Short mmCIF file of C-alpha atoms and ligand atoms in Angstrom, two decimals:
data_model
loop_
_atom_site.label_atom_id
_atom_site.label_comp_id
_atom_site.label_asym_id
_atom_site.label_seq_id
_atom_site.Cartn_x
_atom_site.Cartn_y
_atom_site.Cartn_z
CA MET E 1 145.06 101.48 47.99
CA THR E 2 143.94 102.05 51.20
CA GLY E 3 140.59 100.73 52.70
CA ARG E 4 138.36 97.58 51.73
CA VAL E 5 136.39 97.54 48.57
CA LEU E 6 132.95 95.78 48.96
CA LEU E 7 132.55 94.26 45.63
CA LEU E 8 128.89 92.85 44.67
CA GLY E 9 129.49 89.68 42.12
CA GLY E 10 128.18 86.87 40.38
CA THR E 11 129.78 87.48 37.21
CA GLY E 12 133.10 86.63 35.18
CA GLU E 13 133.75 90.71 35.54
CA ALA E 14 133.16 90.90 38.78
CA ARG E 15 136.28 87.67 38.98
CA GLY E 16 138.21 89.28 37.09
CA LEU E 17 138.21 92.87 39.41
CA ALA E 18 139.09 90.87 42.21
CA GLU E 19 142.05 88.80 41.10
CA ALA E 20 143.14 92.24 40.14
CA LEU E 21 142.44 93.94 42.79
CA ALA E 22 144.14 91.02 44.65
CA ALA E 23 147.07 91.28 42.84
CA GLU E 24 147.85 94.66 43.84
CA GLY E 25 147.16 94.30 47.62
CA VAL E 26 143.91 95.84 48.08
CA ASP E 27 141.79 94.29 50.34
CA VAL E 28 138.47 93.35 48.80
CA LEU E 29 135.38 91.80 50.08
CA SER E 30 133.02 89.28 47.02
CA SER E 31 129.84 89.11 47.57
CA LEU E 32 127.12 86.61 45.83
CA ALA E 33 123.94 85.75 46.42
CA GLY E 34 124.32 82.20 46.96
CA ARG E 35 122.31 81.25 43.66
CA THR E 36 125.01 78.84 42.17
CA ALA E 37 125.76 75.10 44.15
CA ASP E 38 128.60 75.17 43.50
CA PRO E 39 130.22 79.01 42.67
CA VAL E 40 133.81 79.72 40.75
CA LEU E 41 135.50 81.56 43.57
CA PRO E 42 137.28 84.69 43.23
CA PRO E 43 140.17 85.15 45.17
CA GLY E 44 140.27 87.94 48.04
CA GLU E 45 137.96 86.84 51.12
CA VAL E 46 134.03 86.27 50.31
CA ARG E 47 130.85 86.52 51.78
CA ILE E 48 127.60 84.71 50.75
CA GLY E 49 124.08 84.94 51.23
CA GLY E 50 121.77 88.53 50.38
CA PHE E 51 121.96 91.27 52.85
CA GLY E 52 118.35 91.89 53.40
CA GLY E 53 117.15 94.43 50.98
CA THR E 54 118.28 97.83 50.49
CA GLU E 55 118.25 98.40 54.50
CA GLY E 56 119.73 95.21 55.18
CA LEU E 57 122.98 96.44 53.06
CA ALA E 58 122.66 100.09 54.49
CA ASP E 59 122.72 98.17 57.88
CA TRP E 60 125.79 96.80 56.66
CA LEU E 61 127.67 99.38 55.31
CA ARG E 62 127.31 101.48 58.07
CA ALA E 63 128.77 98.80 60.80
CA ASN E 64 131.89 98.00 58.35
CA PRO E 65 132.55 100.74 56.29
CA VAL E 66 134.17 100.62 53.29
CA ARG E 67 135.98 102.99 50.57
CA ALA E 68 133.98 101.85 47.55
CA LEU E 69 130.61 99.62 46.65
CA VAL E 70 131.15 98.32 43.35
CA ASP E 71 127.95 96.28 42.01
CA ALA E 72 129.24 94.18 39.42
CA THR E 73 126.45 92.37 39.33
CA HIS E 74 124.73 90.28 36.44
CA PRO E 75 122.87 93.18 34.09
CA PHE E 76 119.26 91.31 35.17
CA ALA E 77 120.53 91.24 38.67
CA ARG E 78 117.90 94.03 38.49
CA GLU E 79 116.90 94.41 42.48
CA MET E 80 120.15 93.72 43.71
CA THR E 81 121.57 96.89 41.39
CA GLU E 82 118.24 99.08 43.01
CA HIS E 83 119.60 98.41 46.42
CA ALA E 84 123.38 98.81 46.34
CA ALA E 85 122.31 102.54 44.70
CA ARG E 86 119.73 103.41 47.13
CA ALA E 87 121.67 101.58 49.94
CA ALA E 88 125.19 103.52 48.78
CA ALA E 89 123.11 107.19 48.40
CA ARG E 90 121.65 106.56 51.96
CA THR E 91 124.80 106.03 53.44
CA GLY E 92 127.87 108.18 51.28
CA THR E 93 129.14 104.99 50.30
CA PRO E 94 131.37 105.66 46.78
CA HIS E 95 129.57 103.64 44.30
CA LEU E 96 130.50 102.12 41.37
CA ARG E 97 128.46 100.21 38.80
CA LEU E 98 130.46 97.39 36.22
CA GLN E 99 128.22 96.41 33.62
CA ARG E 100 129.33 94.47 30.57
CA PRO E 101 127.96 96.19 27.13
CA GLY E 102 124.99 93.74 25.74
CA TRP E 103 125.55 91.95 22.38
CA ARG E 104 125.35 94.06 19.23
CA GLU E 105 123.28 92.97 16.11
CA GLN E 106 125.23 91.94 13.39
CA PRO E 107 124.92 91.06 9.36
CA GLY E 108 123.21 88.06 9.26
CA ASP E 109 121.45 88.67 12.26
CA ASP E 110 117.26 87.77 13.03
CA TRP E 111 117.26 89.36 16.42
CA ARG E 112 113.47 90.11 17.95
CA ARG E 113 113.54 91.97 20.94
CA VAL E 114 111.25 91.56 23.52
CA GLY E 115 110.62 93.56 27.02
CA SER E 116 110.68 89.96 28.90
CA LEU E 117 110.72 86.48 29.37
CA GLU E 118 106.97 86.34 28.66
CA GLU E 119 107.15 87.89 26.00
CA ALA E 120 109.87 85.73 25.01
CA ALA E 121 107.29 83.13 25.53
CA GLY E 122 104.99 84.66 23.17
CA ALA E 123 107.75 85.22 20.47
CA VAL E 124 108.32 81.83 19.85
CA ALA E 125 104.97 80.50 19.02
CA GLY E 126 104.87 78.72 15.28
CA PHE E 127 108.37 77.04 16.31
CA ALA E 128 108.93 73.84 16.90
CA HIS E 129 112.08 73.18 19.02
CA VAL E 130 112.72 76.10 20.64
CA PHE E 131 116.54 76.37 23.13
CA VAL E 132 116.02 78.39 26.15
CA THR E 133 119.41 80.21 27.36
CA THR E 134 117.73 82.44 29.84
CA GLY E 135 119.24 80.35 32.60
CA ARG E 136 117.27 78.57 35.77
CA THR E 137 115.03 81.80 36.74
CA GLY E 138 112.05 83.04 35.80
CA LEU E 139 111.56 79.45 33.61
CA GLY E 140 108.26 78.83 34.79
CA ALA E 141 107.16 82.13 31.80
CA PHE E 142 107.80 79.39 29.17
CA ALA E 143 105.43 76.93 30.82
CA GLY E 144 102.99 77.01 28.11
CA LEU E 145 104.73 76.15 25.55
CA THR E 146 103.87 72.94 23.77
CA GLN E 147 106.37 72.64 21.66
CA GLU E 148 110.31 70.42 22.22
CA VAL E 149 112.12 73.31 24.83
CA LEU E 150 115.96 72.50 25.11
CA VAL E 151 116.65 74.47 28.45
CA ARG E 152 120.48 74.81 29.35
CA ALA E 153 121.51 76.07 32.90
CA VAL E 154 124.18 75.52 35.25
CA ASP E 155 122.15 74.21 37.88
CA PRO E 156 118.62 72.15 37.00
CA PRO E 157 115.69 74.26 37.06
CA GLU E 158 112.77 73.45 38.88
CA PRO E 159 109.05 73.09 37.92
CA PRO E 160 107.04 74.36 36.20
CA LEU E 161 108.59 73.84 32.76
CA PRO E 162 107.03 73.41 29.34
CA PRO E 163 105.70 69.92 29.65
CA ARG E 164 108.43 68.30 26.49
CA THR E 165 111.51 70.02 27.62
CA THR E 166 115.28 68.51 27.34
CA VAL E 167 117.65 70.14 30.03
CA VAL E 168 120.91 69.96 29.86
CA LEU E 169 123.07 71.33 32.48
CA GLU E 170 126.02 73.10 31.45
CA ARG E 171 128.88 76.51 32.55
CA GLY E 172 129.85 78.33 29.68
CA PRO E 173 132.13 79.35 28.08
CA PHE E 174 130.81 77.02 25.22
CA SER E 175 132.47 77.34 21.65
CA VAL E 176 131.27 77.85 18.34
CA ASP E 177 131.21 74.75 17.65
CA ASP E 178 129.60 73.15 20.78
CA GLU E 179 126.58 75.69 20.00
CA LEU E 180 126.27 74.44 16.06
CA ALA E 181 126.60 70.71 17.20
CA LEU E 182 123.98 71.25 20.52
CA MET E 183 121.83 73.07 17.99
CA ARG E 184 121.39 70.37 15.51
CA GLU E 185 121.35 67.60 17.41
CA HIS E 186 117.59 69.44 19.28
CA ALA E 187 116.70 70.69 15.82
CA VAL E 188 116.82 73.63 17.42
CA ASP E 189 114.67 76.62 15.06
CA VAL E 190 114.77 79.68 17.69
CA VAL E 191 117.01 80.62 20.79
CA VAL E 192 115.88 82.35 23.12
CA THR E 193 118.41 84.69 25.48
CA LYS E 194 118.59 87.73 27.41
CA ASP E 195 120.84 90.44 26.69
CA SER E 196 124.00 89.44 29.10
CA GLY E 197 126.74 90.72 26.69
CA GLY E 198 129.86 89.14 27.25
CA HIS E 199 132.19 86.66 25.55
CA LEU E 200 131.98 83.33 27.71
CA THR E 201 128.21 83.37 25.89
CA GLU E 202 128.08 84.78 22.76
CA ALA E 203 129.22 81.37 20.58
CA LYS E 204 125.20 80.64 20.69
CA LEU E 205 124.51 83.60 18.85
CA THR E 206 127.40 83.20 15.78
CA ALA E 207 126.14 79.91 15.79
CA ALA E 208 122.23 81.16 15.38
CA ARG E 209 123.67 83.16 12.65
CA GLN E 210 125.40 80.27 10.68
CA LEU E 211 122.37 78.05 10.97
CA GLY E 212 119.95 81.13 9.75
CA ILE E 213 118.37 80.94 13.22
CA PRO E 214 116.29 83.63 15.02
CA VAL E 215 117.07 85.02 18.13
CA VAL E 216 114.71 86.47 20.45
CA MET E 217 116.53 88.52 22.70
CA VAL E 218 115.35 90.07 25.75
CA HIS E 219 116.31 93.48 26.37
CA ARG E 220 118.00 94.70 30.14
CA PRO E 221 116.37 96.15 32.84
CA PRO E 222 117.12 99.61 32.82
CA LEU E 223 119.56 101.05 35.27
CA PRO E 224 118.81 103.17 38.03
CA PRO E 225 119.19 106.80 37.39
CA GLY E 226 122.60 108.66 37.94
CA MET E 227 125.06 106.31 38.93
CA THR E 228 128.67 105.94 37.68
CA VAL E 229 128.69 102.84 35.04
CA VAL E 230 131.56 101.35 34.07
CA GLU E 231 131.37 98.81 31.31
CA THR E 232 135.32 96.87 31.75
CA VAL E 233 137.32 95.65 34.53
CA GLU E 234 140.02 98.47 33.38
CA ASP E 235 137.88 101.08 34.12
CA ALA E 236 136.56 99.82 37.14
CA LEU E 237 140.40 99.75 38.48
CA ALA E 238 140.83 103.56 37.27
CA TRP E 239 137.47 104.45 38.84
CA LEU E 240 138.82 103.29 42.01
CA ARG E 241 142.32 104.64 41.63
CA ALA E 242 140.85 107.92 40.92
CA GLN E 243 138.74 107.47 44.42
CA ALA E 244 141.99 106.68 46.02
CA GLY E 245 143.22 109.71 44.87
P1 NAP P 301 118.32 90.00 41.85
O1 NAP P 301 117.11 89.31 41.53
O2 NAP P 301 119.02 90.88 41.80
O3 NAP P 301 118.40 89.98 43.54
C1 NAP P 301 117.96 89.21 44.41
C2 NAP P 301 118.15 89.06 45.83
O4 NAP P 301 119.16 88.35 46.10
C3 NAP P 301 118.92 90.97 46.10
O5 NAP P 301 117.95 91.36 46.62
C4 NAP P 301 119.88 90.64 47.56
O6 NAP P 301 119.25 90.09 48.62
C5 NAP P 301 120.64 88.59 47.00
N1 NAP P 301 121.69 89.05 46.09
C6 NAP P 301 121.28 89.19 44.33
N2 NAP P 301 123.04 89.54 43.90
C7 NAP P 301 123.97 89.46 45.19
C8 NAP P 301 125.24 89.55 45.75
N3 NAP P 301 125.96 89.30 44.90
N4 NAP P 301 125.19 89.71 47.15
C9 NAP P 301 124.61 89.23 47.53
N5 NAP P 301 123.50 89.02 47.97
C10 NAP P 301 122.63 89.09 46.68
O7 NAP P 301 119.63 89.18 41.28
P2 NAP P 301 119.16 87.50 40.63
O8 NAP P 301 119.12 87.68 39.20
O9 NAP P 301 118.93 86.37 41.53
O10 NAP P 301 121.32 87.23 40.58
C11 NAP P 301 122.04 86.50 41.68
C12 NAP P 301 123.26 86.92 41.10
O11 NAP P 301 123.33 85.66 40.48
C13 NAP P 301 124.32 87.99 41.71
O12 NAP P 301 125.11 87.77 42.22
C14 NAP P 301 124.16 87.84 39.80
O13 NAP P 301 125.53 88.05 39.45
C15 NAP P 301 124.42 86.49 39.47
N6 NAP P 301 123.64 86.18 37.91
C16 NAP P 301 122.48 86.15 37.57
C17 NAP P 301 121.93 86.35 36.21
C18 NAP P 301 121.04 86.62 35.65
O14 NAP P 301 120.41 86.25 35.17
N7 NAP P 301 119.90 87.40 36.74
C19 NAP P 301 123.03 85.84 35.39
C20 NAP P 301 124.47 85.16 36.10
C21 NAP P 301 124.46 85.19 37.04
P3 NAP P 301 118.88 90.72 49.70
O15 NAP P 301 118.13 91.33 49.52
O16 NAP P 301 118.43 89.83 50.91
O17 NAP P 301 120.24 91.60 49.69
#
């Protein structure tokens, strides 16, 4: 494959694709938002920071044409995905969305699906020890909770936080045993998560099932219409090879 690939990252899948492309000698430029203080960097060239909205990205693509734009950002990185779709369309850049599948409910699960973090905060009324695993951003939605709240994030979350919050700073993957121990230690009786999907952080769902604890699951934002979507690194590679003819 010749020509550069712009890979919008910040996920394990993006790193996996960058590794696979670098191993094939493909010129890959990974782009990170710069939110994480100490990111795990992919192989190949890396740029960090926003492009300046749809127009900023479109201008960047005009100045730096690429053979393909692969958007492998997190399923909840809604803005970047919308900007990428529009900028690719405006500049005629071949565009692929790599997004891992969402989690599936299994026998023994008690999931309560909600549409937003605000709805999730409403859904935990009546529980005493809430485990919030939705990441550092958007925690303000939970600021009004008066019960014990355990927050886990990679970097320290910013206020406002609920008044009785315990913060655990950790980066996955987590094992089921670790999750069971953490939930028992904090007497967790409900887990709040986004439907991020993937294996790295699914142990909390297994632990909740084993403990008989409900899970408040925030729906993914919808994808912009008309985009080509694959769910695995292998399928993204196949798409790139097909594009290369
Ligand atoms: P977002 O709300 O969709 O994006 C906000 C802005 O951040 C974008 O408009 C863009 O700025 C910039 N941005 C986002 N991803 C970028 C990238 N890969 N390269 C360059 N600029 C980027 O995104 P977010 O939810 O804050 O996520 C930020 C990053 O964290 C993404 O890389 C995502 O994959 C990763 N992440 C997100 C979550 C989550 O739950 N949202 C979880 C794990 C990892 P401009 O408009 O200036 O271009």
